[in-house]
Amino acid sequence: MSNSSLVWQESFSVLDSGIYRVISRRGSQSDDDSCSLHSQTFSEDERLKEFHAHQEDEQVELDNASHASVTIEADRSETFLPFSIPLSFRSPSPLVSLQAVKESVSSFVRKTTEKIGTLHVSPDSRGKQEAKDDEQQQEVSVNPVASPQEEKESELQNHQLPEEDHLKDLKDATAKAIAKLQDPLVLLEPQCMKRVLQEWLVFLEEKFGSKEHSASSVEKSKELGCIEEDCTENKDESCESQTMHENSADLKGLLDVCFQVSPPCDLEPDVHKDLVELTTLCFELCVFSCGNGDAEESSDQSLPPAASWTFACRFIQNYFFLLDLKRVKRCIITMYTSSPNVWETYITGLKELTCHSPVTLAIENEDMLKILKQLHDFGPWDDSPLLLAHAQRLYEKFGETALRPLTKFYPSIVPSDIKQLCRNNPAHFLAYLDSLLKSVPEDTRSSLLRSLLQPESVRLDWLCLAVSHDAPQRANTVDAEGNPRPRSHLFTWGYSQLILLLIKLPADFVTKEKMADVCKSHGFWPGYLFLCLELDRRIEAFTNIAHLDDLSLLNEEDGSIPETTEEWKFLLHLAQNHSSAFHNDGPQNGEAVSSNGSPSWPNCITVENVALLLAKAIGPNRALPLLQECGLMLESSERFTGVCEILKIAEKRQRALILSMLDKCDRFLWSQQA
């Protein structure tokens, strides 16, 4: 019989007896030295009898002992066994149940089988297998006290559970907030929307917010608020400079903090979409975190102005990865026009997103033409805000020269974006806007400009810029009394085409009045006259035309010709009163005629010129009585008399022609009836 068969037979005999002893000698290849098993003492029946006897004797002890203490006692009695099997008959006080005995025997059979398998392997392999067996023995050993490694892993899992639970809380809060906002009663009431967002923002702040930075920003805002209040009371220039210094220093501190441009953890697409919607809505409604676990509106009266933009900047930094960048850009342009720091923070975030872009590297090393070509090749950009970061870098490096080529990227970049980029140099913005309008056909410029005026309030801002840059001195267009200087409307304005386009676009009554005031204060008289006629302020228009002393301004095409008898009388009196002041070196009362009969002032606002315009408009026969009614006698003027005679002859001929045509029509109709 082989050695293997002998070992198997002996092993199973040991199982029958219930008592075993394993003697293992490692490193020998001889069968005699491999392993020997010796068994003796009780048979199976005797062992069971003994077990039942002990069980009856110690039944009371079983009722009072706990399962944990039994397990510990059994484990202590097995510390010297090679396989650490808690056999009840090895314990001085066997308190383990029959099921435990069966499990112990099964474990012993498995371990014995593995040991037998090591008899047929090489010494090296057997050494590795024995090492593996030692590790498995440690795992199989029944020990009520967890190992240090298990305790560490359990602690780590317990540490991660609150994070997962907190994300679940955020998801639940987000779902509830969206459900509330879908209620029409909440959706149509801004204050109710803000309350819902304030409750939700607390969960967002706990998960993704930076409480330390938010708290410090609140304290800094309060300090700035105190400075602003002191400056308001004292109205001191030093206070204003101090406020500006504090604002710039605080902005520098804000921008030194890293932006959260990517989610700190994986977010499901649907969850991310809902978070973006609510976070952006918080920014649009000025619902910001105060850094103390609460949410607050920055528009609250208790907050100083500096706190408003500080909260907005901090909100952009903390939740940049959860903001709809297009909506945020529109909101900043509309609501934070007086707080350039918010735009600076927004642009800094965009730069952070594009810091590793090939275009960014090209801007540092290449010339402008290559950079523009690379930008074009990376298109189409559509309306991606990321293009703004590259435009900002281009402008910082090349200045105004970089703005004009950016017209090729319209509408990815619009004038309102450029106005923010070069807000410290308004002339650069005007140059860009003028180039953009001139890049399209003339008949489409008005429609293009109208599409750019979003919101409508920017029209007034652009008009103020246009009339105040590259314009003549106000002293050359306005006299000491605030009236137009003669012919001052003929001065050249750098952006006159842009000004007229802005003025002539349809607008509401209030906007037209504001534009009229802007034009008058800057001496842009053509625009002012147009707006006066649009606002039905015709008397004011005629008064300024008389001061400008240009008869060409009275034309039927612009609607500046008097339409009623009263308007003609008013204009004649204006000409009579101003002719002596404007033309004191010529004849009075409209008799500005040279020796050869030609007028000395052919295109000026004189009584004779206005009277001739009246005769051409209503005919000489009706004009003469009106002139006499105004006390103006122009019969002695050869020019006026000659023109009236010509007008009478032309009128007679025109009347005869009309009668002749009517006669021919009458004859034709009679012939058709016959």
Short mmCIF file of N, CA, C and O in Angstrom, two decimals, residues 487 489-490 525-526 529-530 532-533 537-564 566-576 578 582-583 601-617:
data_model
loop_
_atom_site.label_atom_id
_atom_site.label_comp_id
_atom_site.label_asym_id
_atom_site.label_seq_id
_atom_site.Cartn_x
_atom_site.Cartn_y
_atom_site.Cartn_z
N ARG A 487 -24.44 127.45 -37.44
CA ARG A 487 -23.78 126.43 -38.27
C ARG A 487 -22.93 125.44 -37.47
O ARG A 487 -22.09 124.75 -38.04
N HIS A 489 -23.86 122.75 -36.30
CA HIS A 489 -24.25 121.38 -36.64
C HIS A 489 -23.39 120.80 -37.77
O HIS A 489 -23.46 119.61 -38.05
N LEU A 490 -22.59 121.65 -38.39
CA LEU A 490 -21.75 121.20 -39.48
C LEU A 490 -20.39 120.68 -39.02
O LEU A 490 -19.59 120.22 -39.83
N TRP A 525 -26.56 118.79 -32.49
CA TRP A 525 -27.84 119.40 -32.87
C TRP A 525 -28.64 118.63 -33.92
O TRP A 525 -29.88 118.64 -33.85
N PRO A 526 -28.05 117.96 -34.89
CA PRO A 526 -28.89 117.18 -35.81
C PRO A 526 -29.73 116.12 -35.11
O PRO A 526 -30.92 115.96 -35.41
N LEU A 529 -32.55 117.93 -33.09
CA LEU A 529 -33.67 118.38 -33.92
C LEU A 529 -34.56 117.20 -34.31
O LEU A 529 -35.80 117.31 -34.30
N PHE A 530 -33.95 116.09 -34.66
CA PHE A 530 -34.73 114.91 -35.05
C PHE A 530 -35.61 114.44 -33.89
O PHE A 530 -36.80 114.13 -34.07
N CYS A 532 -36.65 116.24 -31.31
CA CYS A 532 -37.70 117.23 -31.03
C CYS A 532 -38.90 117.02 -31.94
O CYS A 532 -40.06 117.09 -31.50
N LEU A 533 -38.65 116.76 -33.21
CA LEU A 533 -39.75 116.50 -34.14
C LEU A 533 -40.45 115.19 -33.79
O LEU A 533 -41.67 115.08 -33.91
N ARG A 537 -42.17 118.29 -30.37
CA ARG A 537 -41.74 119.57 -29.80
C ARG A 537 -41.26 120.45 -30.96
O ARG A 537 -40.10 120.84 -31.05
N ARG A 538 -42.20 120.79 -31.84
CA ARG A 538 -41.87 121.46 -33.09
C ARG A 538 -41.43 122.91 -32.86
O ARG A 538 -40.54 123.41 -33.55
N ILE A 539 -42.06 123.59 -31.92
CA ILE A 539 -41.68 124.98 -31.64
C ILE A 539 -40.23 125.04 -31.20
O ILE A 539 -39.46 125.93 -31.62
N GLU A 540 -39.80 124.09 -30.34
CA GLU A 540 -38.42 124.05 -29.89
C GLU A 540 -37.48 123.75 -31.05
O GLU A 540 -36.36 124.30 -31.13
N ALA A 541 -37.93 122.89 -31.96
CA ALA A 541 -37.12 122.56 -33.13
C ALA A 541 -36.92 123.80 -34.01
O ALA A 541 -35.79 124.08 -34.45
N PHE A 542 -37.99 124.55 -34.27
CA PHE A 542 -37.88 125.76 -35.10
C PHE A 542 -36.99 126.80 -34.45
O PHE A 542 -36.22 127.50 -35.13
N THR A 543 -37.06 126.89 -33.12
CA THR A 543 -36.22 127.85 -32.40
C THR A 543 -34.74 127.53 -32.59
O THR A 543 -33.92 128.42 -32.86
N ASN A 544 -34.38 126.27 -32.47
CA ASN A 544 -32.98 125.87 -32.63
C ASN A 544 -32.52 125.98 -34.08
O ASN A 544 -31.36 126.29 -34.34
N ILE A 545 -33.43 125.75 -35.02
CA ILE A 545 -33.07 125.94 -36.43
C ILE A 545 -32.76 127.40 -36.71
O ILE A 545 -31.82 127.72 -37.46
N ALA A 546 -33.53 128.29 -36.08
CA ALA A 546 -33.26 129.72 -36.26
C ALA A 546 -31.89 130.08 -35.68
O ALA A 546 -31.15 130.89 -36.27
N HIS A 547 -31.52 129.49 -34.54
CA HIS A 547 -30.21 129.76 -33.96
C HIS A 547 -29.09 129.18 -34.83
O HIS A 547 -28.02 129.79 -34.97
N LEU A 548 -29.33 128.02 -35.42
CA LEU A 548 -28.32 127.40 -36.29
C LEU A 548 -28.18 128.14 -37.61
O LEU A 548 -27.16 128.01 -38.29
N ASP A 549 -29.23 128.90 -37.98
CA ASP A 549 -29.17 129.79 -39.14
C ASP A 549 -28.85 129.02 -40.44
O ASP A 549 -28.00 129.43 -41.22
N ASP A 550 -29.56 127.93 -40.64
CA ASP A 550 -29.35 127.12 -41.84
C ASP A 550 -30.72 126.77 -42.41
O ASP A 550 -31.47 125.97 -41.83
N LEU A 551 -31.04 127.37 -43.57
CA LEU A 551 -32.34 127.17 -44.19
C LEU A 551 -32.54 125.73 -44.67
O LEU A 551 -33.67 125.26 -44.76
N SER A 552 -31.43 125.02 -44.94
CA SER A 552 -31.55 123.64 -45.41
C SER A 552 -32.12 122.70 -44.35
O SER A 552 -32.58 121.60 -44.67
N LEU A 553 -32.09 123.14 -43.11
CA LEU A 553 -32.68 122.31 -42.06
C LEU A 553 -34.20 122.30 -42.13
O LEU A 553 -34.84 121.42 -41.53
N LEU A 554 -34.79 123.27 -42.86
CA LEU A 554 -36.24 123.28 -43.07
C LEU A 554 -36.53 122.57 -44.38
O LEU A 554 -36.47 123.16 -45.45
N ASN A 555 -36.81 121.30 -44.30
CA ASN A 555 -37.09 120.53 -45.51
C ASN A 555 -38.23 119.56 -45.26
O ASN A 555 -38.47 119.11 -44.14
N GLU A 556 -38.93 119.31 -46.34
CA GLU A 556 -40.12 118.47 -46.25
C GLU A 556 -39.77 117.02 -45.95
O GLU A 556 -40.55 116.29 -45.32
N GLU A 557 -38.60 116.57 -46.39
CA GLU A 557 -38.21 115.18 -46.19
C GLU A 557 -38.08 114.83 -44.71
O GLU A 557 -38.49 113.75 -44.27
N ASP A 558 -37.50 115.72 -43.91
CA ASP A 558 -37.36 115.48 -42.48
C ASP A 558 -38.60 115.86 -41.68
O ASP A 558 -38.65 115.62 -40.48
N GLY A 559 -39.57 116.48 -42.32
CA GLY A 559 -40.77 116.91 -41.62
C GLY A 559 -40.59 118.17 -40.83
O GLY A 559 -41.37 118.46 -39.91
N SER A 560 -39.56 118.94 -41.18
CA SER A 560 -39.28 120.16 -40.43
C SER A 560 -39.89 121.40 -41.05
O SER A 560 -39.64 122.52 -40.58
N ILE A 561 -40.69 121.25 -42.12
CA ILE A 561 -41.42 122.38 -42.70
C ILE A 561 -42.64 122.68 -41.85
O ILE A 561 -43.33 121.74 -41.43
N PRO A 562 -42.91 123.97 -41.56
CA PRO A 562 -44.13 124.28 -40.80
C PRO A 562 -45.38 123.73 -41.48
O PRO A 562 -45.50 123.76 -42.70
N GLU A 563 -46.28 123.21 -40.69
CA GLU A 563 -47.47 122.56 -41.23
C GLU A 563 -48.74 123.37 -41.04
O GLU A 563 -49.75 123.10 -41.71
N THR A 564 -48.72 124.34 -40.16
CA THR A 564 -49.91 125.16 -39.90
C THR A 564 -49.57 126.63 -40.06
O THR A 564 -48.39 127.03 -40.10
N GLU A 566 -50.04 128.91 -37.87
CA GLU A 566 -49.42 129.38 -36.64
C GLU A 566 -47.92 129.08 -36.63
O GLU A 566 -47.12 129.89 -36.16
N GLU A 567 -47.55 127.92 -37.14
CA GLU A 567 -46.13 127.58 -37.19
C GLU A 567 -45.39 128.50 -38.15
O GLU A 567 -44.25 128.90 -37.87
N TRP A 568 -46.02 128.84 -39.28
CA TRP A 568 -45.38 129.77 -40.22
C TRP A 568 -45.21 131.15 -39.59
O TRP A 568 -44.17 131.79 -39.75
N LYS A 569 -46.21 131.61 -38.88
CA LYS A 569 -46.10 132.91 -38.23
C LYS A 569 -44.98 132.90 -37.19
O LYS A 569 -44.21 133.87 -37.08
N PHE A 570 -44.89 131.82 -36.42
CA PHE A 570 -43.85 131.73 -35.40
C PHE A 570 -42.47 131.75 -36.04
O PHE A 570 -41.55 132.44 -35.56
N LEU A 571 -42.31 131.00 -37.13
CA LEU A 571 -41.00 130.96 -37.79
C LEU A 571 -40.64 132.31 -38.40
O LEU A 571 -39.47 132.73 -38.37
N LEU A 572 -41.61 133.01 -38.96
CA LEU A 572 -41.35 134.34 -39.52
C LEU A 572 -40.92 135.33 -38.44
O LEU A 572 -40.01 136.15 -38.65
N HIS A 573 -41.55 135.26 -37.28
CA HIS A 573 -41.15 136.14 -36.18
C HIS A 573 -39.75 135.80 -35.69
O HIS A 573 -38.97 136.70 -35.34
N LEU A 574 -39.42 134.50 -35.64
CA LEU A 574 -38.07 134.11 -35.26
C LEU A 574 -37.05 134.68 -36.24
O LEU A 574 -36.00 135.20 -35.83
N ALA A 575 -37.35 134.58 -37.52
CA ALA A 575 -36.43 135.11 -38.54
C ALA A 575 -36.30 136.62 -38.41
O ALA A 575 -35.19 137.17 -38.57
N GLN A 576 -37.39 137.27 -38.11
CA GLN A 576 -37.35 138.73 -37.98
C GLN A 576 -36.52 139.16 -36.76
O GLN A 576 -35.76 140.12 -36.81
N HIS A 578 -34.09 137.40 -35.22
CA HIS A 578 -32.71 136.95 -35.24
C HIS A 578 -31.91 137.45 -36.43
O HIS A 578 -30.68 137.38 -36.41
N PHE A 582 -27.89 138.10 -36.39
CA PHE A 582 -27.02 137.22 -37.15
C PHE A 582 -26.39 137.90 -38.35
O PHE A 582 -25.29 137.58 -38.76
N HIS A 583 -27.15 138.87 -38.95
CA HIS A 583 -26.68 139.49 -40.20
C HIS A 583 -26.75 141.00 -40.08
O HIS A 583 -27.43 141.67 -40.84
N TRP A 601 -27.37 136.54 -48.26
CA TRP A 601 -27.44 135.39 -47.37
C TRP A 601 -28.36 134.35 -48.01
O TRP A 601 -29.51 134.22 -47.66
N PRO A 602 -27.87 133.59 -48.99
CA PRO A 602 -28.76 132.73 -49.77
C PRO A 602 -29.34 131.58 -48.98
O PRO A 602 -30.42 131.11 -49.30
N ASN A 603 -28.62 131.12 -47.91
CA ASN A 603 -29.10 129.92 -47.22
C ASN A 603 -29.25 130.17 -45.72
O ASN A 603 -29.15 129.24 -44.92
N CYS A 604 -29.50 131.41 -45.35
CA CYS A 604 -29.63 131.75 -43.94
C CYS A 604 -31.11 131.91 -43.58
O CYS A 604 -31.98 131.98 -44.43
N ILE A 605 -31.34 131.95 -42.27
CA ILE A 605 -32.70 132.14 -41.78
C ILE A 605 -32.98 133.64 -41.75
O ILE A 605 -32.71 134.34 -40.77
N THR A 606 -33.49 134.15 -42.86
CA THR A 606 -33.89 135.55 -42.96
C THR A 606 -35.38 135.61 -43.26
O THR A 606 -35.99 134.61 -43.67
N VAL A 607 -35.96 136.81 -43.09
CA VAL A 607 -37.39 136.97 -43.35
C VAL A 607 -37.69 136.69 -44.81
O VAL A 607 -38.67 136.01 -45.16
N GLU A 608 -36.83 137.19 -45.71
CA GLU A 608 -37.08 136.99 -47.14
C GLU A 608 -37.00 135.51 -47.52
O GLU A 608 -37.86 135.01 -48.24
N ASN A 609 -35.98 134.82 -47.02
CA ASN A 609 -35.84 133.40 -47.36
C ASN A 609 -37.00 132.58 -46.82
O ASN A 609 -37.50 131.66 -47.49
N VAL A 610 -37.45 132.89 -45.59
CA VAL A 610 -38.59 132.16 -45.02
C VAL A 610 -39.85 132.50 -45.79
O VAL A 610 -40.70 131.63 -46.04
N ALA A 611 -39.99 133.78 -46.21
CA ALA A 611 -41.17 134.17 -46.97
C ALA A 611 -41.21 133.47 -48.33
O ALA A 611 -42.27 133.03 -48.79
N LEU A 612 -40.05 133.34 -48.98
CA LEU A 612 -40.01 132.62 -50.26
C LEU A 612 -40.36 131.14 -50.05
O LEU A 612 -41.04 130.53 -50.88
N LEU A 613 -39.89 130.59 -48.93
CA LEU A 613 -40.23 129.20 -48.63
C LEU A 613 -41.73 129.06 -48.39
O LEU A 613 -42.35 128.06 -48.82
N LEU A 614 -42.32 130.07 -47.75
CA LEU A 614 -43.77 130.07 -47.54
C LEU A 614 -44.51 130.16 -48.86
O LEU A 614 -45.49 129.43 -49.08
N ALA A 615 -44.06 131.03 -49.78
CA ALA A 615 -44.72 131.18 -51.08
C ALA A 615 -44.63 129.89 -51.89
O ALA A 615 -45.58 129.51 -52.58
N LYS A 616 -43.51 129.19 -51.81
CA LYS A 616 -43.37 127.94 -52.54
C LYS A 616 -44.27 126.85 -51.95
O LYS A 616 -44.76 125.98 -52.66
N ALA A 617 -44.50 126.92 -50.63
CA ALA A 617 -45.27 125.87 -49.96
C ALA A 617 -46.77 126.05 -50.16
O ALA A 617 -47.48 125.08 -50.45
#
